XYZ file of C-alpha atoms in Angstrom:
608
model
C 5.014 24.680 -25.737
C 6.443 21.552 -24.062
C 9.417 22.876 -22.120
C 10.571 19.384 -21.182
C 11.007 18.462 -24.855
C 12.671 21.731 -25.818
C 14.785 21.882 -22.658
C 15.208 18.261 -21.550
C 17.695 19.345 -18.911
C 14.881 21.003 -16.959
C 13.858 17.549 -15.769
C 17.453 16.928 -14.672
C 17.732 19.964 -12.392
C 17.257 17.902 -9.257
C 19.223 14.839 -10.339
C 22.317 13.963 -8.327
C 25.366 12.108 -9.587
C 26.371 9.175 -7.378
C 29.985 10.335 -7.479
C 28.901 13.705 -6.106
C 27.072 11.969 -3.263
C 30.221 9.968 -2.530
C 32.290 13.151 -2.389
C 29.769 14.742 -0.036
C 29.803 11.648 2.187
C 33.583 11.612 2.502
C 33.949 15.339 3.184
C 30.932 15.570 5.487
C 32.219 12.618 7.486
C 35.698 14.140 7.682
C 34.332 17.405 9.100
C 32.242 15.445 11.607
C 35.304 13.451 12.648
C 37.369 16.603 13.135
C 34.616 18.290 15.137
C 34.226 15.314 17.466
C 37.970 14.889 17.911
C 38.385 18.569 18.767
C 35.714 18.258 21.464
C 37.296 15.346 23.331
C 39.456 17.506 25.576
C 36.508 19.502 26.939
C 33.826 16.806 26.721
C 33.321 16.638 30.485
C 33.085 20.434 30.668
C 30.384 20.737 28.024
C 28.238 17.652 28.517
C 28.703 16.101 31.978
C 27.300 16.952 35.390
C 30.786 18.063 36.397
C 30.765 20.773 33.726
C 29.044 24.054 32.979
C 25.537 22.621 32.498
C 24.510 19.779 34.844
C 21.532 17.731 33.737
C 19.322 19.058 36.522
C 19.831 22.628 35.309
C 19.029 21.695 31.708
C 15.863 19.806 32.599
C 14.727 22.687 34.824
C 15.072 25.153 31.942
C 11.616 26.428 30.905
C 12.394 26.233 27.176
C 10.804 23.289 25.333
C 12.576 20.034 26.112
C 14.521 18.350 23.323
C 15.561 14.715 23.558
C 19.157 13.813 24.328
C 20.678 10.400 24.914
C 23.506 12.242 26.636
C 21.125 12.949 29.524
C 21.024 9.253 30.435
C 24.115 9.608 32.617
C 26.044 12.642 33.791
C 29.382 10.971 34.471
C 32.372 11.996 32.326
C 33.086 8.349 31.430
C 29.624 8.009 29.901
C 30.061 11.121 27.777
C 33.484 9.864 26.671
C 31.946 6.503 25.746
C 29.216 8.135 23.647
C 31.771 10.331 21.890
C 33.867 7.249 21.140
C 30.814 5.597 19.574
C 30.166 8.776 17.572
C 33.750 8.793 16.334
C 33.509 5.178 15.172
C 30.212 5.879 13.416
C 31.653 8.997 11.773
C 34.620 6.958 10.531
C 32.269 4.296 9.147
C 30.209 6.974 7.420
C 33.309 8.595 5.926
C 34.602 5.301 4.527
C 31.145 4.134 3.496
C 30.816 1.074 5.729
C 27.218 0.200 6.657
C 26.661 3.757 5.545
C 22.929 4.132 5.958
C 23.008 2.832 9.533
C 26.134 4.805 10.408
C 24.633 7.979 8.945
C 21.327 7.584 10.772
C 23.005 6.924 14.121
C 25.460 9.775 13.525
C 22.525 12.112 12.949
C 20.711 10.990 16.105
C 23.814 11.258 18.291
C 24.769 14.619 16.776
C 21.324 16.040 17.552
C 21.515 14.481 21.003
C 24.873 16.156 21.606
C 23.558 19.555 20.517
C 20.470 19.210 22.694
C 22.631 18.389 25.711
C 24.096 21.907 25.693
C 22.112 24.450 23.622
C 24.670 27.155 24.431
C 26.970 25.615 21.818
C 24.496 25.588 18.934
C 25.658 27.470 15.870
C 24.956 27.727 12.169
C 27.638 25.150 11.404
C 26.150 22.665 13.858
C 22.702 23.207 12.344
C 23.984 22.649 8.804
C 25.740 19.454 9.898
C 22.456 18.144 11.327
C 20.562 18.964 8.124
C 23.108 17.314 5.829
C 23.300 14.180 7.982
C 19.509 14.019 8.012
C 19.126 14.048 4.224
C 21.966 11.554 3.821
C 19.784 8.922 5.523
C 17.504 8.841 2.482
C 20.157 8.714 -0.244
C 22.591 6.103 -1.649
C 25.633 7.840 -0.208
C 27.795 4.717 -0.554
C 26.992 3.722 -4.140
C 30.465 4.863 -5.197
C 33.920 4.939 -3.579
C 32.966 3.093 -0.403
C 33.491 -0.137 1.491
C 29.841 -0.978 0.889
C 30.233 -0.629 -2.877
C 33.408 -2.730 -2.867
C 32.061 -5.625 -0.804
C 28.337 -5.664 -1.609
C 26.973 -9.008 -2.768
C 24.760 -7.047 -5.150
C 26.818 -4.472 -7.082
C 25.717 -0.834 -6.890
C 23.625 0.516 -9.769
C 25.552 1.085 -12.978
C 23.590 4.242 -13.734
C 25.419 7.214 -12.286
C 22.377 9.481 -11.994
C 20.100 9.302 -8.965
C 16.651 10.867 -9.065
C 14.362 10.865 -6.018
C 12.420 13.221 -3.724
C 15.266 12.986 -1.211
C 17.787 14.134 -3.829
C 15.602 17.113 -4.702
C 15.220 18.029 -1.032
C 18.957 17.840 -0.414
C 19.609 20.207 -3.316
C 16.903 22.581 -2.080
C 18.304 22.433 1.447
C 21.695 23.690 0.312
C 20.127 26.455 -1.786
C 17.807 27.524 1.048
C 20.838 28.226 3.229
C 22.053 30.888 0.801
C 18.663 32.304 -0.139
C 17.486 32.666 3.466
C 20.767 34.233 4.527
C 20.637 36.763 1.688
C 16.977 37.674 2.217
C 17.443 38.104 5.971
C 20.462 40.406 5.618
C 18.291 43.516 5.688
C 20.464 45.792 7.824
C 21.546 49.162 6.535
C 25.200 48.091 6.342
C 24.249 45.592 3.653
C 22.329 48.132 1.582
C 25.186 50.639 1.918
C 27.748 47.905 1.142
C 29.631 48.414 4.421
C 28.877 44.985 5.893
C 32.225 43.399 5.062
C 34.145 46.418 6.335
C 32.232 46.200 9.621
C 32.756 42.463 9.863
C 36.494 42.570 9.199
C 36.931 45.263 11.846
C 35.987 42.769 14.580
C 39.488 41.869 15.695
C 38.624 38.633 17.438
C 36.539 37.098 14.668
C 38.956 37.470 11.764
C 42.141 35.788 10.646
C 45.395 37.622 10.016
C 44.444 37.966 6.342
C 41.013 39.289 7.305
C 42.563 41.863 9.616
C 44.892 42.992 6.830
C 41.986 43.275 4.388
C 40.006 45.481 6.783
C 41.999 48.535 5.690
C 40.826 48.340 2.055
C 37.420 49.964 2.449
C 36.618 50.497 -1.234
C 37.563 46.948 -2.136
C 35.539 45.602 0.797
C 32.548 47.647 -0.338
C 32.729 45.999 -3.758
C 33.060 42.595 -2.132
C 30.005 43.282 0.037
C 27.990 43.929 -3.109
C 29.389 40.784 -4.718
C 28.472 38.685 -1.670
C 24.882 39.897 -1.736
C 24.571 39.254 -5.468
C 26.209 35.814 -5.247
C 23.942 34.622 -2.437
C 20.850 35.517 -4.455
C 21.949 34.961 -8.041
C 24.021 31.779 -7.715
C 21.110 29.633 -6.407
C 18.991 30.917 -9.292
C 21.703 30.010 -11.799
C 21.815 26.512 -10.343
C 18.039 26.157 -10.554
C 18.088 27.384 -14.172
C 20.846 24.986 -15.190
C 18.289 23.176 -17.352
C 18.641 26.013 -19.849
C 22.411 25.599 -20.110
C 24.773 23.472 -18.051
C 27.267 26.305 -17.797
C 24.844 28.207 -15.558
C 25.147 25.622 -12.804
C 28.920 25.605 -13.021
C 28.976 29.402 -12.726
C 26.731 29.224 -9.662
C 28.901 26.573 -8.025
C 32.093 28.562 -8.618
C 30.540 31.759 -7.237
C 29.428 30.073 -4.020
C 32.719 28.185 -3.704
C 34.647 31.462 -3.918
C 32.354 32.906 -1.255
C 33.107 30.038 1.129
C 36.818 30.078 0.354
C 36.889 33.755 1.270
C 35.138 32.992 4.551
C 37.672 30.261 5.341
C 40.733 32.452 4.826
C 39.342 35.672 6.339
C 36.989 34.686 9.169
C 37.014 32.326 12.114
C 33.709 30.518 11.670
C 34.639 26.970 12.628
C 33.151 24.178 10.555
C 30.511 26.320 8.814
C 32.368 27.499 5.677
C 33.940 24.070 5.224
C 30.547 22.372 5.392
C 28.982 24.932 3.075
C 31.846 24.455 0.606
C 31.659 20.659 0.652
C 27.852 20.715 0.375
C 28.267 22.258 -3.081
C 29.507 18.840 -4.211
C 25.901 17.726 -4.693
C 25.561 20.166 -7.600
C 28.536 18.751 -9.529
C 27.007 17.166 -12.609
C 28.017 14.008 -14.381
C 29.526 15.777 -17.386
C 32.145 17.328 -15.096
C 33.079 13.946 -13.623
C 33.090 12.387 -17.092
C 35.349 15.111 -18.468
C 37.845 14.594 -15.645
C 37.733 10.837 -16.148
C 38.292 11.085 -19.894
C 41.205 13.445 -19.371
C 42.734 10.969 -16.942
C 42.168 8.007 -19.268
C 43.883 9.807 -22.143
C 46.995 10.005 -19.978
C 46.624 6.405 -18.756
C 45.008 4.393 -21.577
C 44.105 0.735 -21.334
C 42.667 -1.330 -18.488
C 44.536 -3.053 -15.698
C 43.947 -6.602 -14.514
C 44.660 -7.482 -10.900
C 45.183 -11.150 -10.051
C 44.884 -12.529 -6.525
C 45.057 -15.943 -4.880
C 41.499 -17.291 -4.995
C 42.193 -19.370 -1.866
C 42.753 -16.127 0.068
C 39.558 -14.192 0.828
C 41.655 -11.499 2.504
C 43.561 -10.990 -0.767
C 40.355 -10.626 -2.770
C 38.908 -8.185 -0.225
C 42.003 -5.992 -0.303
C 41.990 -5.913 -4.110
C 38.323 -4.913 -4.180
C 38.922 -2.157 -1.638
C 41.932 -0.805 -3.526
C 39.973 -0.706 -6.770
C 37.199 1.229 -5.046
C 39.269 3.763 -3.119
C 41.885 4.318 -5.811
C 38.910 4.957 -8.121
C 39.840 2.398 -10.759
C 36.434 1.161 -11.961
C 37.925 -0.188 -15.209
C 40.336 -2.488 -13.361
C 39.479 -6.188 -13.549
C 39.825 -8.280 -10.377
C 40.380 -11.973 -11.204
C 41.740 -15.108 -9.494
C 45.312 -15.808 -10.563
C 44.432 -19.480 -10.935
C 42.252 -18.549 -13.945
C 45.290 -17.347 -15.935
C 48.251 -19.606 -16.631
C 50.662 -16.676 -16.786
C 49.356 -15.018 -13.632
C 49.341 -18.307 -11.722
C 52.941 -19.041 -12.679
C 54.063 -15.567 -11.619
C 52.101 -15.723 -8.371
C 53.462 -19.124 -7.327
C 57.038 -18.351 -8.370
C 57.177 -15.005 -6.562
C 54.590 -15.499 -3.794
C 52.974 -12.267 -4.964
C 49.855 -10.772 -6.400
C 50.089 -9.815 -10.074
C 49.023 -6.704 -11.970
C 49.122 -6.765 -15.784
C 48.591 -3.607 -17.820
C 47.227 -3.129 -21.337
C 50.723 -3.686 -22.800
C 50.917 -7.113 -21.108
C 53.592 -5.819 -18.742
C 53.406 -7.672 -15.407
C 54.088 -6.069 -12.027
C 54.679 -7.806 -8.698
C 54.747 -6.919 -5.003
C 55.466 -3.216 -4.387
C 55.710 -2.433 -8.107
C 52.163 -3.759 -8.542
C 50.909 -1.272 -5.992
C 52.783 1.619 -7.607
C 51.210 0.955 -11.013
C 47.761 1.031 -9.409
C 48.732 4.266 -7.709
C 49.884 5.722 -11.020
C 46.506 4.995 -12.611
C 44.510 6.439 -9.703
C 42.824 9.791 -10.455
C 42.689 10.430 -6.710
C 46.188 9.495 -5.521
C 48.126 9.459 -8.766
C 50.050 12.514 -7.598
C 51.838 10.205 -5.119
C 53.184 7.976 -7.875
C 56.447 9.908 -8.483
C 57.274 9.379 -4.811
C 56.139 5.744 -4.698
C 58.170 4.780 -7.790
C 61.368 6.218 -6.308
C 63.923 3.430 -6.552
C 64.961 3.888 -2.932
C 61.486 2.702 -1.897
C 61.563 -0.512 -3.925
C 63.363 -2.622 -1.335
C 61.427 -1.268 1.699
C 58.200 -1.647 -0.259
C 58.938 -5.272 -1.101
C 59.871 -5.960 2.533
C 56.556 -4.437 3.620
C 54.732 -6.660 1.149
C 56.636 -9.716 2.396
C 55.689 -8.846 5.974
C 52.004 -8.674 5.021
C 52.296 -12.057 3.279
C 53.888 -13.641 6.359
C 51.273 -12.143 8.672
C 48.389 -12.648 6.260
C 46.520 -15.106 8.453
C 46.783 -12.891 11.513
C 45.819 -9.705 9.633
C 42.925 -11.515 7.992
C 41.710 -12.750 11.365
C 41.576 -9.172 12.620
C 40.233 -7.432 9.524
C 37.862 -9.843 7.797
C 35.294 -9.884 10.639
C 35.074 -6.119 10.134
C 34.850 -6.415 6.348
C 32.390 -9.194 5.557
C 30.473 -9.362 2.282
C 27.249 -7.468 2.793
C 23.796 -7.202 1.334
C 22.993 -3.606 0.425
C 19.647 -2.357 -0.811
C 20.491 0.225 -3.433
C 16.974 1.189 -4.551
C 15.209 4.302 -3.304
C 12.604 2.532 -1.186
C 9.044 3.839 -1.468
C 8.548 4.360 2.272
C 11.918 6.063 2.610
C 11.160 8.489 -0.188
C 7.705 9.250 1.159
C 9.278 10.106 4.497
C 11.819 12.287 2.697
C 9.043 14.071 0.840
C 7.143 14.701 4.083
C 10.317 15.971 5.739
C 10.915 18.205 2.730
C 7.503 19.784 3.157
C 8.390 20.473 6.804
C 11.733 21.946 5.709
C 10.114 24.283 3.194
C 7.511 25.242 5.774
C 10.276 25.998 8.248
C 11.963 28.265 5.714
C 8.698 30.131 5.158
C 8.114 30.562 8.898
C 11.505 32.250 9.127
C 10.020 35.077 7.066
C 6.640 34.993 8.810
C 5.030 33.811 5.576
C 2.880 31.160 7.269
C 0.054 31.629 9.783
C 1.200 31.531 13.390
C -0.921 28.439 14.031
C 1.016 26.482 11.390
C 4.337 27.829 12.646
C 3.417 26.716 16.169
C 3.056 23.162 14.863
C 6.135 23.136 12.621
C 8.690 24.806 14.863
C 8.730 22.293 17.768
C 9.189 19.343 15.405
C 11.945 21.052 13.434
C 13.621 22.342 16.577
C 13.670 18.925 18.238
C 15.594 17.470 15.287
C 17.682 20.607 14.674
C 16.215 21.027 11.213
C 14.950 24.560 11.769
C 15.701 26.774 8.786
C 16.983 29.827 10.666
C 19.954 30.741 8.504
C 20.695 34.089 10.132
C 24.478 34.358 9.860
C 25.347 38.082 9.891
C 21.636 38.852 9.570
C 20.169 41.345 9.661
C 23.662 42.849 10.144
C 27.106 41.680 11.252
C 27.932 42.329 14.922
C 28.937 45.890 15.688
C 31.282 44.959 18.519
C 33.591 42.126 19.433
C 35.094 41.310 22.757
C 36.411 38.798 25.224
C 35.607 37.560 28.698
C 37.686 38.266 31.789
C 36.910 36.402 35.002
C 38.384 37.990 38.098
C 38.469 36.033 41.338
C 39.290 36.967 44.930
C 41.164 34.426 46.981
C 40.804 33.869 50.698
C 44.051 35.767 51.265
C 42.617 38.807 49.483
C 44.666 38.450 46.299
C 42.898 39.069 42.970
C 43.566 36.419 40.306
C 42.689 35.717 36.674
C 40.472 32.636 36.896
C 40.669 31.808 33.172
C 44.449 32.244 33.102
C 45.840 31.121 36.487
C 49.401 31.500 35.200
C 49.005 35.294 35.181
C 49.884 37.290 38.252
C 46.700 39.363 38.023
C 43.698 39.757 35.710
C 44.550 41.392 32.400
C 42.054 43.682 30.712
C 44.212 44.373 27.666
C 43.022 43.094 24.275
C 44.462 39.619 23.769
C 46.343 38.874 20.559
C 44.164 37.671 17.709
C 45.831 34.260 17.898
C 44.779 33.936 21.541
C 41.174 35.186 21.529
C 41.157 34.712 25.326
C 39.392 31.410 24.610
C 40.852 27.997 23.688
C 38.646 27.411 20.635
C 35.519 28.502 18.794
C 33.220 26.635 21.186
C 34.581 28.581 24.134
C 34.371 31.866 22.262
C 30.758 31.143 21.294
C 29.959 30.222 24.873
C 31.598 33.353 26.291
C 29.857 35.587 23.754
C 26.462 34.125 24.574
C 26.916 34.803 28.259
C 26.275 38.459 27.354
C 22.666 37.616 26.506
C 20.423 38.562 29.465
C 18.427 35.404 28.831
C 21.468 33.399 29.909
C 21.749 34.792 33.433
C 21.145 31.290 34.785
C 24.038 30.005 32.714
C 26.289 32.711 34.161
C 25.624 31.359 37.642
C 26.339 27.805 36.500
C 29.576 28.859 34.822
C 30.668 30.770 37.910
C 29.959 27.710 40.034
C 31.959 25.531 37.656
C 34.939 27.905 37.734
C 34.858 28.062 41.535
C 34.735 24.280 41.796
C 37.553 23.856 39.279
C 39.789 26.306 41.111
C 39.005 25.133 44.616
C 39.249 21.492 43.654
C 43.002 21.804 43.996
C 42.935 23.922 47.131
C 42.136 22.170 50.388
C 39.793 23.667 52.973
C 41.576 21.773 55.744
C 42.242 24.165 58.590
C 45.687 22.637 59.105
C 46.707 23.541 55.570
C 46.679 27.316 55.808
C 48.555 27.869 52.539
C 46.009 26.014 50.445
C 43.146 27.581 52.373
C 44.498 31.020 51.479
C 44.517 30.079 47.774
C 40.842 29.133 47.656
C 38.480 31.389 45.723
C 35.868 33.120 47.816
C 34.213 35.185 45.082
C 34.154 35.587 41.341
C 33.327 38.383 38.903
C 32.687 38.030 35.169
C 33.539 41.034 33.029
C 32.939 41.177 29.303
C 35.309 43.524 27.502
C 33.429 45.189 24.639
C 35.685 46.391 21.829
C 34.155 48.838 19.358
C 35.848 49.110 15.950
C 38.175 52.027 15.406
C 36.595 55.010 13.693
C 38.499 57.194 11.238
C 41.661 58.659 12.794
C 40.975 57.102 16.194
C 41.715 53.984 18.159
C 39.163 51.334 19.008
C 37.070 51.978 22.117
C 36.856 49.421 24.918
C 34.170 49.227 27.576
C 33.664 46.890 30.504
C 30.352 45.136 31.065
C 30.027 43.332 34.385
C 27.975 40.223 33.691
C 27.935 38.483 37.055
C 29.178 38.538 40.646
C 29.003 35.489 42.830
C 30.521 34.042 45.948
C 32.046 30.614 45.673
C 29.654 29.433 48.349
C 26.427 29.705 46.304
C 24.294 28.987 49.364
C 25.647 32.138 50.980
C 25.837 34.216 47.777
C 23.615 33.134 44.840
C 25.111 35.818 42.618
C 23.954 39.009 40.926
C 24.152 40.452 37.450
């Protein structure tokens, strides 16, 4: 029996809609932007020689070396400059400007950033690297992008993209769920107590998660549902060739899983990335149904007329059509229509004419485009408010007066461009080879490949952060949570809280959930990993950093006795382990001393 003839959709399982790729590009870029922006405040701490991991210490680490452009210079200004470049590239990727180049450079700099400080690696960071990697091989900007709007060669009219890279991207997203489910082998998963255990960790849950922790029976049912969803939903997606509703059911199940993680757990970018990655599975019939529904409410095409002597005007019209998602709108020179030309010259305005031959000018022209937009149409009731008519027209008049100046600033950044939209044989062969490595990496996670093959695969995957170790809450969720307290002794004998200098003395009480005793998820991850005995060297480096930060504001000048008395002479790191409360009892807290060190490391190198 020829399955492809009986079930033609089987051959479409690994097709990707260009609109889905555009949605992934925009959301992936937005998460990358947010992550980079949130790291600016502590950039020098994490990635410069003045921070917790100087370059010399990283290079001296016996673990296999992984390349990092951030090792080229250890000064804070250099790290800030690289982050600025990354932010600009992430913005270009999000908006779809020179997308392939921006995506490739974003991937390289992201991997470089992760390799500069391995203590900050997490599942979210790994997933970001994988998604950026596969985006290099795909037409991410074929819809809803600056590239698509300004390309000298229009993007392909066909909405379906089929290539080895597309198949590998789809498999990559599914592997995340399948590996996670298959590696969750702990007894709490088989007894359906995993979610109860996870929600009992006070400093890893949101307020809603903490409230849900009391509903043990409900959490047990949810634990079962999570396990089933992680295994069954990928299979439903793979079997969507039998019926398109199967894929939709799989997408909804995984989306609900990620939404639950967002509202109940503090996992940083991971659940957002995992949620947005599901966009690649959204099929064309879903987009078409939404488009048809929108067109029924807004029938008839629009025609936008611009001054053909103004390249800036044409560029802005093309960009608005692309980002307001108005593919049916016609963009024409006003000089080609007697009516449009008369209106343009009489009112010094662009002209929009709808299917009923109603003409709109200035601000009103923008509002009618907004009304027809399936993306921003919800803003139309506000934009059409009569109180905004006069300010809107004044804004338009200002742009007209400053058109030459604005064009001089913007047009060099928005030139017409030549984009190669085809798959590219070499590019797809590279994607296929990388896909084989990816699948091999997933198999090595389960020990399914000979050790000799794993020894070859792992270094290559690790260097690029493409290793397939999706071990979130595997084999079991953590049994304890906690927070770090760093006690310091000053020269005058007073004991101080090094992490919270505003406190009179170190506090060993559980911090409020909103505090976490750490400024953000990166700090919490870093503090948690200091517990690992393998990171004893990092404890010494962190202690040295804290001593230097504190004593940097306290002079050692003998004539300044007050500041000398405030200098730290020793430091002690204590991790407060909090065990979940058992039935009819309070949670138990234990202290684990991680490190002691004098602030003169030559005199006191420190001890665990």
